[in-house]
Amino acid sequence: KQWYQRRVQDYVPYYMQMSATMQAESLVEWQYPPNTGDWFLLQEQVKEFLQARNFHRRYPDIHRHPIGAEERNYLLDTGVLNEVNSAFSFIGLLTDDVLDIMKEDYPAKYKALLSVLRKRELVRQAKSVMR
């Protein structure tokens, strides 16, 4: 293509194109250790959802939880990760920390994610009652 025939998307990096379509429903949340531990979100997904390229520099003090082999196996077993992406190293962020950041800096996305997390919690409660 000639330079004047290219679309704007041709100049937008791939990760920014993905973030434009990332919805709150797509963010993966898990609890580790199961049933007793903290709730986490994947850092890469949070960065995409917030469209925050410099997330690491902007929020250097947020607790980052490297996902070890045992936790990775748990995430594979529960379907949070699949075989393809499990080969990569991932960082978990505490859900509460992410929500605190979003409440201050991303209020619209905060409301969307909070709504999704509340719905998921209701589903978990309903499933636990049915057991």
CSV table of N, CA, C and O in Angstrom, one decimal:
chain,number,residue,atom,x,y,z
A,1,LYS,N,0.8,-1.2,0.0
A,1,LYS,CA,0.0,0.0,0.0
A,1,LYS,C,0.9,1.2,0.0
A,1,LYS,O,1.9,1.3,0.6
A,2,GLN,N,0.4,2.2,-0.6
A,2,GLN,CA,1.0,3.5,-0.5
A,2,GLN,C,0.8,4.1,0.8
A,2,GLN,O,-0.2,3.8,1.5
A,3,TRP,N,1.7,5.0,1.3
A,3,TRP,CA,1.5,5.5,2.7
A,3,TRP,C,0.2,6.2,2.8
A,3,TRP,O,-0.4,6.2,3.9
A,4,TYR,N,-0.3,6.9,1.8
A,4,TYR,CA,-1.6,7.6,1.9
A,4,TYR,C,-2.8,6.7,1.8
A,4,TYR,O,-3.9,7.1,2.1
A,5,GLN,N,-2.6,5.4,1.5
A,5,GLN,CA,-3.7,4.5,1.4
A,5,GLN,C,-3.9,3.7,2.7
A,5,GLN,O,-4.9,3.0,2.8
A,6,ARG,N,-3.0,3.8,3.6
A,6,ARG,CA,-3.1,3.0,4.8
A,6,ARG,C,-4.1,3.5,5.7
A,6,ARG,O,-4.4,4.7,5.8
A,7,ARG,N,-4.8,2.6,6.4
A,7,ARG,CA,-5.8,2.9,7.4
A,7,ARG,C,-5.1,3.3,8.7
A,7,ARG,O,-3.9,2.9,9.0
A,8,VAL,N,-5.8,4.0,9.6
A,8,VAL,CA,-5.2,4.3,10.9
A,8,VAL,C,-4.8,3.1,11.7
A,8,VAL,O,-3.7,3.1,12.3
A,9,GLN,N,-5.6,2.0,11.6
A,9,GLN,CA,-5.3,0.8,12.3
A,9,GLN,C,-3.9,0.2,11.9
A,9,GLN,O,-3.3,-0.5,12.7
A,10,ASP,N,-3.5,0.5,10.7
A,10,ASP,CA,-2.2,0.0,10.2
A,10,ASP,C,-1.0,0.6,11.1
A,10,ASP,O,0.1,0.0,11.1
A,11,TYR,N,-1.2,1.7,11.7
A,11,TYR,CA,-0.2,2.4,12.5
A,11,TYR,C,-0.4,2.1,14.0
A,11,TYR,O,0.5,2.5,14.7
A,12,VAL,N,-1.4,1.5,14.4
A,12,VAL,CA,-1.7,1.3,15.8
A,12,VAL,C,-1.1,0.0,16.2
A,12,VAL,O,-1.4,-1.0,15.5
A,13,PRO,N,-0.3,-0.1,17.2
A,13,PRO,CA,0.3,-1.3,17.6
A,13,PRO,C,-0.8,-2.3,18.0
A,13,PRO,O,-1.8,-2.0,18.4
A,14,TYR,N,-0.4,-3.6,17.8
A,14,TYR,CA,-1.4,-4.7,18.0
A,14,TYR,C,-2.0,-4.7,19.4
A,14,TYR,O,-3.2,-4.8,19.5
A,15,TYR,N,-1.2,-4.5,20.4
A,15,TYR,CA,-1.7,-4.5,21.8
A,15,TYR,C,-2.7,-3.4,22.0
A,15,TYR,O,-3.6,-3.5,22.8
A,16,MET,N,-2.6,-2.3,21.3
A,16,MET,CA,-3.6,-1.2,21.5
A,16,MET,C,-4.8,-1.5,20.7
A,16,MET,O,-5.9,-1.2,21.1
A,17,GLN,N,-4.7,-2.3,19.6
A,17,GLN,CA,-5.9,-2.7,18.9
A,17,GLN,C,-6.7,-3.6,19.7
A,17,GLN,O,-7.9,-3.6,19.8
A,18,MET,N,-6.0,-4.6,20.4
A,18,MET,CA,-6.7,-5.5,21.3
A,18,MET,C,-7.4,-4.8,22.4
A,18,MET,O,-8.5,-5.1,22.8
A,19,SER,N,-6.8,-3.8,23.0
A,19,SER,CA,-7.4,-3.1,24.2
A,19,SER,C,-8.6,-2.4,23.8
A,19,SER,O,-9.5,-2.2,24.7
A,20,ALA,N,-8.8,-2.0,22.6
A,20,ALA,CA,-10.0,-1.3,22.2
A,20,ALA,C,-11.2,-2.2,22.3
A,20,ALA,O,-12.3,-1.8,22.5
A,21,THR,N,-11.0,-3.5,22.2
A,21,THR,CA,-12.1,-4.5,22.3
A,21,THR,C,-12.2,-5.2,23.6
A,21,THR,O,-13.2,-5.9,23.8
A,22,MET,N,-11.3,-5.0,24.5
A,22,MET,CA,-11.3,-5.7,25.8
A,22,MET,C,-12.5,-5.1,26.7
A,22,MET,O,-12.6,-3.9,26.8
A,23,GLN,N,-13.3,-6.0,27.1
A,23,GLN,CA,-14.5,-5.7,28.0
A,23,GLN,C,-14.2,-6.2,29.4
A,23,GLN,O,-13.4,-7.1,29.6
A,24,ALA,N,-14.9,-5.6,30.3
A,24,ALA,CA,-14.8,-6.0,31.7
A,24,ALA,C,-15.1,-7.5,31.9
A,24,ALA,O,-14.5,-8.2,32.7
A,25,GLU,N,-16.0,-8.0,31.1
A,25,GLU,CA,-16.4,-9.5,31.2
A,25,GLU,C,-15.3,-10.4,30.8
A,25,GLU,O,-15.2,-11.6,31.2
A,26,SER,N,-14.3,-9.9,30.1
A,26,SER,CA,-13.2,-10.7,29.6
A,26,SER,C,-12.1,-10.8,30.7
A,26,SER,O,-11.2,-11.7,30.5
A,27,LEU,N,-12.1,-10.0,31.7
A,27,LEU,CA,-11.0,-10.1,32.7
A,27,LEU,C,-11.2,-11.3,33.5
A,27,LEU,O,-12.3,-11.7,33.9
A,28,VAL,N,-10.1,-12.0,33.7
A,28,VAL,CA,-10.1,-13.3,34.5
A,28,VAL,C,-9.7,-13.0,35.9
A,28,VAL,O,-8.8,-12.3,36.2
A,29,GLU,N,-10.5,-13.5,36.8
A,29,GLU,CA,-10.3,-13.3,38.3
A,29,GLU,C,-10.2,-14.7,38.9
A,29,GLU,O,-11.0,-15.6,38.5
A,30,TRP,N,-9.3,-14.9,39.8
A,30,TRP,CA,-9.2,-16.2,40.5
A,30,TRP,C,-8.8,-15.9,42.0
A,30,TRP,O,-8.3,-14.9,42.3
A,31,GLN,N,-9.0,-16.9,42.8
A,31,GLN,CA,-8.7,-16.9,44.2
A,31,GLN,C,-7.6,-17.9,44.4
A,31,GLN,O,-7.7,-19.1,44.0
A,32,TYR,N,-6.5,-17.5,45.1
A,32,TYR,CA,-5.4,-18.4,45.4
A,32,TYR,C,-4.8,-18.1,46.8
A,32,TYR,O,-4.5,-16.9,47.0
A,33,PRO,N,-4.6,-19.1,47.6
A,33,PRO,CA,-5.1,-20.5,47.5
A,33,PRO,C,-6.6,-20.5,47.4
A,33,PRO,O,-7.3,-19.7,47.9
A,34,PRO,N,-7.0,-21.6,46.8
A,34,PRO,CA,-8.5,-21.8,46.6
A,34,PRO,C,-9.3,-21.7,47.9
A,34,PRO,O,-8.9,-22.3,48.9
A,35,ASN,N,-10.4,-21.0,47.8
A,35,ASN,CA,-11.4,-20.8,48.9
A,35,ASN,C,-10.9,-20.1,50.1
A,35,ASN,O,-11.6,-19.9,51.1
A,36,THR,N,-9.6,-19.8,50.2
A,36,THR,CA,-9.1,-19.1,51.4
A,36,THR,C,-8.2,-17.9,51.1
A,36,THR,O,-8.0,-17.1,52.0
A,37,GLY,N,-7.7,-17.8,49.9
A,37,GLY,CA,-6.7,-16.8,49.6
A,37,GLY,C,-7.3,-15.5,49.1
A,37,GLY,O,-8.5,-15.2,49.1
A,38,ASP,N,-6.4,-14.7,48.5
A,38,ASP,CA,-6.8,-13.4,47.9
A,38,ASP,C,-7.3,-13.6,46.5
A,38,ASP,O,-7.0,-14.6,45.9
A,39,TRP,N,-8.0,-12.6,46.0
A,39,TRP,CA,-8.5,-12.6,44.6
A,39,TRP,C,-7.5,-11.8,43.8
A,39,TRP,O,-7.1,-10.7,44.2
A,40,PHE,N,-7.3,-12.3,42.5
A,40,PHE,CA,-6.3,-11.7,41.7
A,40,PHE,C,-6.9,-11.5,40.3
A,40,PHE,O,-7.8,-12.2,39.8
A,41,LEU,N,-6.3,-10.5,39.5
A,41,LEU,CA,-6.5,-10.3,38.1
A,41,LEU,C,-5.2,-10.4,37.4
A,41,LEU,O,-4.2,-10.0,38.0
A,42,LEU,N,-5.2,-10.8,36.1
A,42,LEU,CA,-4.0,-10.8,35.4
A,42,LEU,C,-3.5,-9.4,35.0
A,42,LEU,O,-4.3,-8.6,34.4
A,43,GLN,N,-2.3,-9.1,35.2
A,43,GLN,CA,-1.8,-7.7,35.0
A,43,GLN,C,-1.9,-7.4,33.5
A,43,GLN,O,-2.3,-6.3,33.2
A,44,GLU,N,-1.6,-8.3,32.6
A,44,GLU,CA,-1.7,-8.0,31.2
A,44,GLU,C,-3.1,-7.6,30.7
A,44,GLU,O,-3.3,-6.7,29.9
A,45,GLN,N,-4.1,-8.3,31.3
A,45,GLN,CA,-5.5,-8.0,30.9
A,45,GLN,C,-5.9,-6.7,31.5
A,45,GLN,O,-6.6,-5.9,30.8
A,46,VAL,N,-5.5,-6.4,32.7
A,46,VAL,CA,-5.8,-5.1,33.3
A,46,VAL,C,-5.2,-4.0,32.5
A,46,VAL,O,-5.9,-3.0,32.2
A,47,LYS,N,-4.0,-4.1,32.0
A,47,LYS,CA,-3.3,-3.1,31.2
A,47,LYS,C,-4.1,-2.9,29.9
A,47,LYS,O,-4.3,-1.8,29.5
A,48,GLU,N,-4.6,-4.0,29.3
A,48,GLU,CA,-5.3,-3.9,28.1
A,48,GLU,C,-6.7,-3.2,28.3
A,48,GLU,O,-7.1,-2.4,27.5
A,49,PHE,N,-7.4,-3.7,29.4
A,49,PHE,CA,-8.7,-3.1,29.7
A,49,PHE,C,-8.6,-1.6,29.9
A,49,PHE,O,-9.5,-0.9,29.5
A,50,LEU,N,-7.6,-1.2,30.7
A,50,LEU,CA,-7.5,0.2,31.0
A,50,LEU,C,-6.8,1.0,29.9
A,50,LEU,O,-6.7,2.2,30.0
A,51,GLN,N,-6.3,0.3,28.9
A,51,GLN,CA,-5.5,1.0,27.8
A,51,GLN,C,-4.3,1.8,28.4
A,51,GLN,O,-4.1,2.9,28.0
A,52,ALA,N,-3.7,1.2,29.4
A,52,ALA,CA,-2.6,1.8,30.1
A,52,ALA,C,-1.2,1.2,29.7
A,52,ALA,O,-0.8,0.2,30.3
A,53,ARG,N,-0.6,1.8,28.7
A,53,ARG,CA,0.7,1.2,28.2
A,53,ARG,C,1.8,1.3,29.3
A,53,ARG,O,2.6,0.4,29.4
A,54,ASN,N,1.8,2.3,30.1
A,54,ASN,CA,2.8,2.5,31.1
A,54,ASN,C,2.3,2.1,32.5
A,54,ASN,O,2.7,2.8,33.5
A,55,PHE,N,1.5,1.1,32.6
A,55,PHE,CA,0.9,0.7,33.9
A,55,PHE,C,2.0,0.5,34.9
A,55,PHE,O,1.9,0.9,36.1
A,56,HIS,N,3.0,-0.2,34.6
A,56,HIS,CA,4.1,-0.6,35.5
A,56,HIS,C,4.8,0.6,36.1
A,56,HIS,O,5.0,0.7,37.3
A,57,ARG,N,5.0,1.6,35.3
A,57,ARG,CA,5.6,2.9,35.7
A,57,ARG,C,4.7,3.8,36.5
A,57,ARG,O,5.0,4.5,37.4
A,58,ARG,N,3.4,3.8,36.0
A,58,ARG,CA,2.4,4.7,36.6
A,58,ARG,C,2.0,4.2,38.0
A,58,ARG,O,1.7,5.0,38.9
A,59,TYR,N,2.0,2.9,38.2
A,59,TYR,CA,1.6,2.3,39.5
A,59,TYR,C,2.7,1.4,40.0
A,59,TYR,O,2.5,0.2,40.2
A,60,PRO,N,3.9,1.9,40.4
A,60,PRO,CA,5.0,1.1,40.8
A,60,PRO,C,4.8,0.4,42.2
A,60,PRO,O,5.4,-0.6,42.5
A,61,ASP,N,3.9,1.0,43.0
A,61,ASP,CA,3.8,0.5,44.4
A,61,ASP,C,2.7,-0.6,44.5
A,61,ASP,O,2.5,-1.2,45.6
A,62,ILE,N,2.0,-0.9,43.4
A,62,ILE,CA,0.9,-1.9,43.5
A,62,ILE,C,1.6,-3.3,43.7
A,62,ILE,O,2.6,-3.6,43.2
A,63,HIS,N,1.0,-4.1,44.6
A,63,HIS,CA,1.5,-5.4,44.8
A,63,HIS,C,1.4,-6.3,43.6
A,63,HIS,O,0.3,-6.4,43.0
A,64,ARG,N,2.5,-6.8,43.2
A,64,ARG,CA,2.6,-7.7,42.0
A,64,ARG,C,2.9,-9.1,42.5
A,64,ARG,O,3.9,-9.3,43.2
A,65,HIS,N,2.1,-10.1,42.1
A,65,HIS,CA,2.2,-11.5,42.6
A,65,HIS,C,2.6,-12.4,41.4
A,65,HIS,O,1.8,-12.7,40.5
A,66,PRO,N,3.9,-12.7,41.3
A,66,PRO,CA,4.3,-13.7,40.3
A,66,PRO,C,3.7,-15.0,40.5
A,66,PRO,O,3.6,-15.5,41.6
A,67,ILE,N,3.2,-15.6,39.4
A,67,ILE,CA,2.4,-16.8,39.4
A,67,ILE,C,3.5,-18.0,39.3
A,67,ILE,O,4.1,-18.1,38.3
A,68,GLY,N,3.6,-18.8,40.4
A,68,GLY,CA,4.5,-19.9,40.4
A,68,GLY,C,3.9,-21.1,39.7
A,68,GLY,O,2.8,-21.1,39.2
A,69,ALA,N,4.7,-22.2,39.7
A,69,ALA,CA,4.4,-23.4,39.0
A,69,ALA,C,3.1,-24.1,39.6
A,69,ALA,O,2.2,-24.5,38.8
A,70,GLU,N,3.0,-24.1,40.9
A,70,GLU,CA,1.9,-24.8,41.5
A,70,GLU,C,0.6,-24.0,41.2
A,70,GLU,O,-0.4,-24.6,40.9
A,71,GLU,N,0.7,-22.7,41.3
A,71,GLU,CA,-0.5,-21.9,41.0
A,71,GLU,C,-0.9,-21.9,39.5
A,71,GLU,O,-2.0,-22.0,39.2
A,72,ARG,N,0.2,-22.0,38.7
A,72,ARG,CA,-0.1,-22.1,37.2
A,72,ARG,C,-0.8,-23.4,36.9
A,72,ARG,O,-1.8,-23.4,36.1
A,73,ASN,N,-0.4,-24.5,37.6
A,73,ASN,CA,-1.1,-25.8,37.4
A,73,ASN,C,-2.6,-25.7,37.9
A,73,ASN,O,-3.5,-26.2,37.2
A,74,TYR,N,-2.8,-25.0,39.0
A,74,TYR,CA,-4.2,-24.8,39.5
A,74,TYR,C,-5.0,-24.0,38.4
A,74,TYR,O,-6.1,-24.3,38.1
A,75,LEU,N,-4.4,-22.9,37.9
A,75,LEU,CA,-5.1,-22.1,36.9
A,75,LEU,C,-5.4,-22.9,35.6
A,75,LEU,O,-6.4,-22.7,34.9
A,76,LEU,N,-4.5,-23.8,35.2
A,76,LEU,CA,-4.7,-24.7,34.1
A,76,LEU,C,-5.9,-25.7,34.4
A,76,LEU,O,-6.8,-25.9,33.6
A,77,ASP,N,-5.9,-26.2,35.6
A,77,ASP,CA,-6.9,-27.2,36.0
A,77,ASP,C,-8.3,-26.5,36.0
A,77,ASP,O,-9.3,-27.2,35.7
A,78,THR,N,-8.4,-25.3,36.4
A,78,THR,CA,-9.6,-24.6,36.6
A,78,THR,C,-10.1,-23.9,35.3
A,78,THR,O,-11.2,-23.3,35.2
A,79,GLY,N,-9.2,-23.9,34.3
A,79,GLY,CA,-9.5,-23.3,33.0
A,79,GLY,C,-9.3,-21.8,32.9
A,79,GLY,O,-9.6,-21.2,31.9
A,80,VAL,N,-8.6,-21.2,33.9
A,80,VAL,CA,-8.3,-19.8,33.8
A,80,VAL,C,-7.2,-19.6,32.8
A,80,VAL,O,-7.3,-18.6,32.0
A,81,LEU,N,-6.2,-20.5,32.7
A,81,LEU,CA,-5.2,-20.4,31.7
A,81,LEU,C,-5.4,-21.7,30.8
A,81,LEU,O,-6.0,-22.7,31.2
A,82,ASN,N,-4.9,-21.6,29.6
A,82,ASN,CA,-4.9,-22.8,28.7
A,82,ASN,C,-3.4,-23.2,28.4
A,82,ASN,O,-2.5,-22.5,28.8
A,83,GLU,N,-3.2,-24.3,27.8
A,83,GLU,CA,-1.9,-24.8,27.5
A,83,GLU,C,-1.0,-23.9,26.7
A,83,GLU,O,0.2,-23.8,26.9
A,84,VAL,N,-1.7,-23.1,25.8
A,84,VAL,CA,-0.9,-22.2,24.9
A,84,VAL,C,-0.3,-21.1,25.7
A,84,VAL,O,0.8,-20.8,25.7
A,85,ASN,N,-1.2,-20.4,26.5
A,85,ASN,CA,-0.7,-19.2,27.2
A,85,ASN,C,0.0,-19.6,28.6
A,85,ASN,O,0.6,-18.7,29.2
A,86,SER,N,-0.1,-20.8,29.0
A,86,SER,CA,0.5,-21.2,30.3
A,86,SER,C,2.0,-21.2,30.3
A,86,SER,O,2.7,-21.2,31.3
A,87,ALA,N,2.6,-21.2,29.1
A,87,ALA,CA,4.1,-21.2,28.9
A,87,ALA,C,4.7,-19.8,29.3
A,87,ALA,O,5.8,-19.7,29.6
A,88,PHE,N,3.9,-18.8,29.3
A,88,PHE,CA,4.3,-17.5,29.5
A,88,PHE,C,4.3,-17.2,31.0
A,88,PHE,O,3.6,-17.9,31.8
A,89,SER,N,5.1,-16.3,31.5
A,89,SER,CA,5.1,-15.9,32.9
A,89,SER,C,4.0,-14.8,33.1
A,89,SER,O,3.9,-13.9,32.3
A,90,PHE,N,3.3,-15.0,34.1
A,90,PHE,CA,2.2,-14.0,34.4
A,90,PHE,C,2.3,-13.4,35.7
A,90,PHE,O,3.0,-14.0,36.6
A,91,ILE,N,1.8,-12.2,35.9
A,91,ILE,CA,1.7,-11.5,37.1
A,91,ILE,C,0.3,-11.3,37.6
A,91,ILE,O,-0.5,-10.9,36.7
A,92,GLY,N,0.0,-11.6,38.8
A,92,GLY,CA,-1.3,-11.4,39.3
A,92,GLY,C,-1.3,-10.1,40.1
A,92,GLY,O,-0.3,-9.7,40.8
A,93,LEU,N,-2.4,-9.3,40.0
A,93,LEU,CA,-2.6,-8.1,40.8
A,93,LEU,C,-3.8,-8.3,41.7
A,93,LEU,O,-4.8,-8.9,41.3
A,94,LEU,N,-3.7,-7.9,42.9
A,94,LEU,CA,-4.8,-8.0,43.8
A,94,LEU,C,-6.0,-7.2,43.3
A,94,LEU,O,-5.9,-6.1,42.9
A,95,THR,N,-7.1,-7.9,43.3
A,95,THR,CA,-8.3,-7.3,42.7
A,95,THR,C,-8.7,-6.0,43.5
A,95,THR,O,-9.0,-5.0,42.8
A,96,ASP,N,-8.5,-6.0,44.8
A,96,ASP,CA,-8.8,-4.8,45.6
A,96,ASP,C,-7.9,-3.6,45.2
A,96,ASP,O,-8.4,-2.5,45.1
A,97,ASP,N,-6.6,-3.9,44.9
A,97,ASP,CA,-5.7,-2.8,44.5
A,97,ASP,C,-6.1,-2.3,43.2
A,97,ASP,O,-6.1,-1.0,43.0
A,98,VAL,N,-6.5,-3.2,42.2
A,98,VAL,CA,-6.9,-2.7,40.9
A,98,VAL,C,-8.2,-1.8,41.0
A,98,VAL,O,-8.2,-0.8,40.4
A,99,LEU,N,-9.1,-2.3,41.8
A,99,LEU,CA,-10.3,-1.5,42.0
A,99,LEU,C,-10.1,-0.1,42.6
A,99,LEU,O,-10.7,0.9,42.2
A,100,ASP,N,-9.1,-0.1,43.5
A,100,ASP,CA,-8.8,1.2,44.1
A,100,ASP,C,-8.2,2.2,43.1
A,100,ASP,O,-8.6,3.4,43.0
A,101,ILE,N,-7.3,1.7,42.2
A,101,ILE,CA,-6.7,2.5,41.1
A,101,ILE,C,-7.8,2.9,40.2
A,101,ILE,O,-7.9,4.1,39.8
A,102,MET,N,-8.7,2.0,39.8
A,102,MET,CA,-9.7,2.3,38.8
A,102,MET,C,-10.7,3.3,39.3
A,102,MET,O,-11.2,4.2,38.6
A,103,LYS,N,-11.0,3.2,40.6
A,103,LYS,CA,-12.0,4.1,41.2
A,103,LYS,C,-11.5,5.6,41.1
A,103,LYS,O,-12.3,6.5,40.8
A,104,GLU,N,-10.2,5.8,41.3
A,104,GLU,CA,-9.6,7.1,41.2
A,104,GLU,C,-9.4,7.6,39.7
A,104,GLU,O,-9.7,8.7,39.4
A,105,ASP,N,-8.8,6.7,38.9
A,105,ASP,CA,-8.3,7.1,37.6
A,105,ASP,C,-9.1,6.7,36.4
A,105,ASP,O,-9.0,7.2,35.3
A,106,TYR,N,-10.0,5.7,36.6
A,106,TYR,CA,-10.8,5.2,35.5
A,106,TYR,C,-12.2,4.9,36.0
A,106,TYR,O,-12.7,3.8,36.0
A,107,PRO,N,-13.0,6.0,36.4
A,107,PRO,CA,-14.3,5.7,37.1
A,107,PRO,C,-15.3,5.0,36.2
A,107,PRO,O,-16.1,4.1,36.7
A,108,ALA,N,-15.4,5.2,34.9
A,108,ALA,CA,-16.3,4.5,34.1
A,108,ALA,C,-16.0,3.0,34.0
A,108,ALA,O,-16.9,2.1,34.1
A,109,LYS,N,-14.7,2.7,33.8
A,109,LYS,CA,-14.3,1.3,33.7
A,109,LYS,C,-14.4,0.6,35.1
A,109,LYS,O,-14.7,-0.6,35.2
A,110,TYR,N,-14.2,1.4,36.2
A,110,TYR,CA,-14.4,0.9,37.5
A,110,TYR,C,-15.9,0.4,37.7
A,110,TYR,O,-16.1,-0.7,38.2
A,111,LYS,N,-16.8,1.2,37.3
A,111,LYS,CA,-18.2,0.8,37.4
A,111,LYS,C,-18.5,-0.4,36.6
A,111,LYS,O,-19.2,-1.3,37.1
A,112,ALA,N,-18.0,-0.5,35.4
A,112,ALA,CA,-18.2,-1.7,34.6
A,112,ALA,C,-17.6,-2.9,35.2
A,112,ALA,O,-18.3,-4.0,35.3
A,113,LEU,N,-16.4,-2.9,35.7
A,113,LEU,CA,-15.8,-4.0,36.3
A,113,LEU,C,-16.4,-4.4,37.6
A,113,LEU,O,-16.7,-5.6,37.9
A,114,LEU,N,-16.8,-3.4,38.4
A,114,LEU,CA,-17.5,-3.7,39.7
A,114,LEU,C,-18.8,-4.4,39.4
A,114,LEU,O,-19.1,-5.4,40.1
A,115,SER,N,-19.5,-4.0,38.4
A,115,SER,CA,-20.8,-4.7,38.1
A,115,SER,C,-20.5,-6.1,37.7
A,115,SER,O,-21.2,-7.1,38.2
A,116,VAL,N,-19.5,-6.4,36.9
A,116,VAL,CA,-19.2,-7.8,36.5
A,116,VAL,C,-18.8,-8.6,37.7
A,116,VAL,O,-19.2,-9.8,37.8
A,117,LEU,N,-17.9,-8.1,38.5
A,117,LEU,CA,-17.5,-8.8,39.7
A,117,LEU,C,-18.6,-9.1,40.7
A,117,LEU,O,-18.6,-10.2,41.3
A,118,ARG,N,-19.5,-8.2,40.8
A,118,ARG,CA,-20.7,-8.5,41.7
A,118,ARG,C,-21.6,-9.6,41.1
A,118,ARG,O,-22.0,-10.4,41.8
A,119,LYS,N,-21.8,-9.6,39.8
A,119,LYS,CA,-22.5,-10.7,39.2
A,119,LYS,C,-21.9,-12.0,39.3
A,119,LYS,O,-22.5,-13.0,39.6
A,120,ARG,N,-20.5,-12.0,39.2
A,120,ARG,CA,-19.8,-13.3,39.4
A,120,ARG,C,-19.9,-13.8,40.8
A,120,ARG,O,-20.1,-15.0,41.0
A,121,GLU,N,-19.9,-12.8,41.8
A,121,GLU,CA,-20.0,-13.2,43.2
A,121,GLU,C,-21.4,-13.8,43.4
A,121,GLU,O,-21.5,-14.8,44.2
A,122,LEU,N,-22.4,-13.2,42.9
A,122,LEU,CA,-23.7,-13.8,43.0
A,122,LEU,C,-23.9,-15.2,42.5
A,122,LEU,O,-24.5,-16.1,43.1
A,123,VAL,N,-23.2,-15.4,41.3
A,123,VAL,CA,-23.2,-16.8,40.7
A,123,VAL,C,-22.5,-17.8,41.6
A,123,VAL,O,-23.0,-18.9,41.9
A,124,ARG,N,-21.3,-17.3,42.2
A,124,ARG,CA,-20.6,-18.2,43.1
A,124,ARG,C,-21.4,-18.6,44.3
A,124,ARG,O,-21.4,-19.7,44.8
A,125,GLN,N,-22.1,-17.6,44.9
A,125,GLN,CA,-22.9,-17.8,46.1
A,125,GLN,C,-24.1,-18.8,45.7
A,125,GLN,O,-24.4,-19.6,46.5
A,126,ALA,N,-24.7,-18.6,44.6
A,126,ALA,CA,-25.8,-19.4,44.2
A,126,ALA,C,-25.3,-20.9,44.0
A,126,ALA,O,-26.0,-21.8,44.4
A,127,LYS,N,-24.1,-21.0,43.4
A,127,LYS,CA,-23.6,-22.4,43.3
A,127,LYS,C,-23.2,-23.0,44.6
A,127,LYS,O,-23.4,-24.2,44.8
A,128,SER,N,-22.7,-22.2,45.5
A,128,SER,CA,-22.4,-22.8,46.8
A,128,SER,C,-23.6,-23.2,47.6
A,128,SER,O,-23.6,-24.2,48.4
A,129,VAL,N,-24.7,-22.5,47.5
A,129,VAL,CA,-26.0,-22.8,48.1
A,129,VAL,C,-26.5,-24.1,47.5
A,129,VAL,O,-27.1,-25.0,48.3
A,130,MET,N,-26.4,-24.3,46.2
A,130,MET,CA,-26.9,-25.5,45.6
A,130,MET,C,-26.1,-26.8,45.9
A,130,MET,O,-26.7,-27.9,45.8
A,131,ARG,N,-24.9,-26.7,46.4
A,131,ARG,CA,-24.1,-27.9,46.8
A,131,ARG,C,-24.6,-28.5,48.0
A,131,ARG,O,-25.2,-28.5,48.8
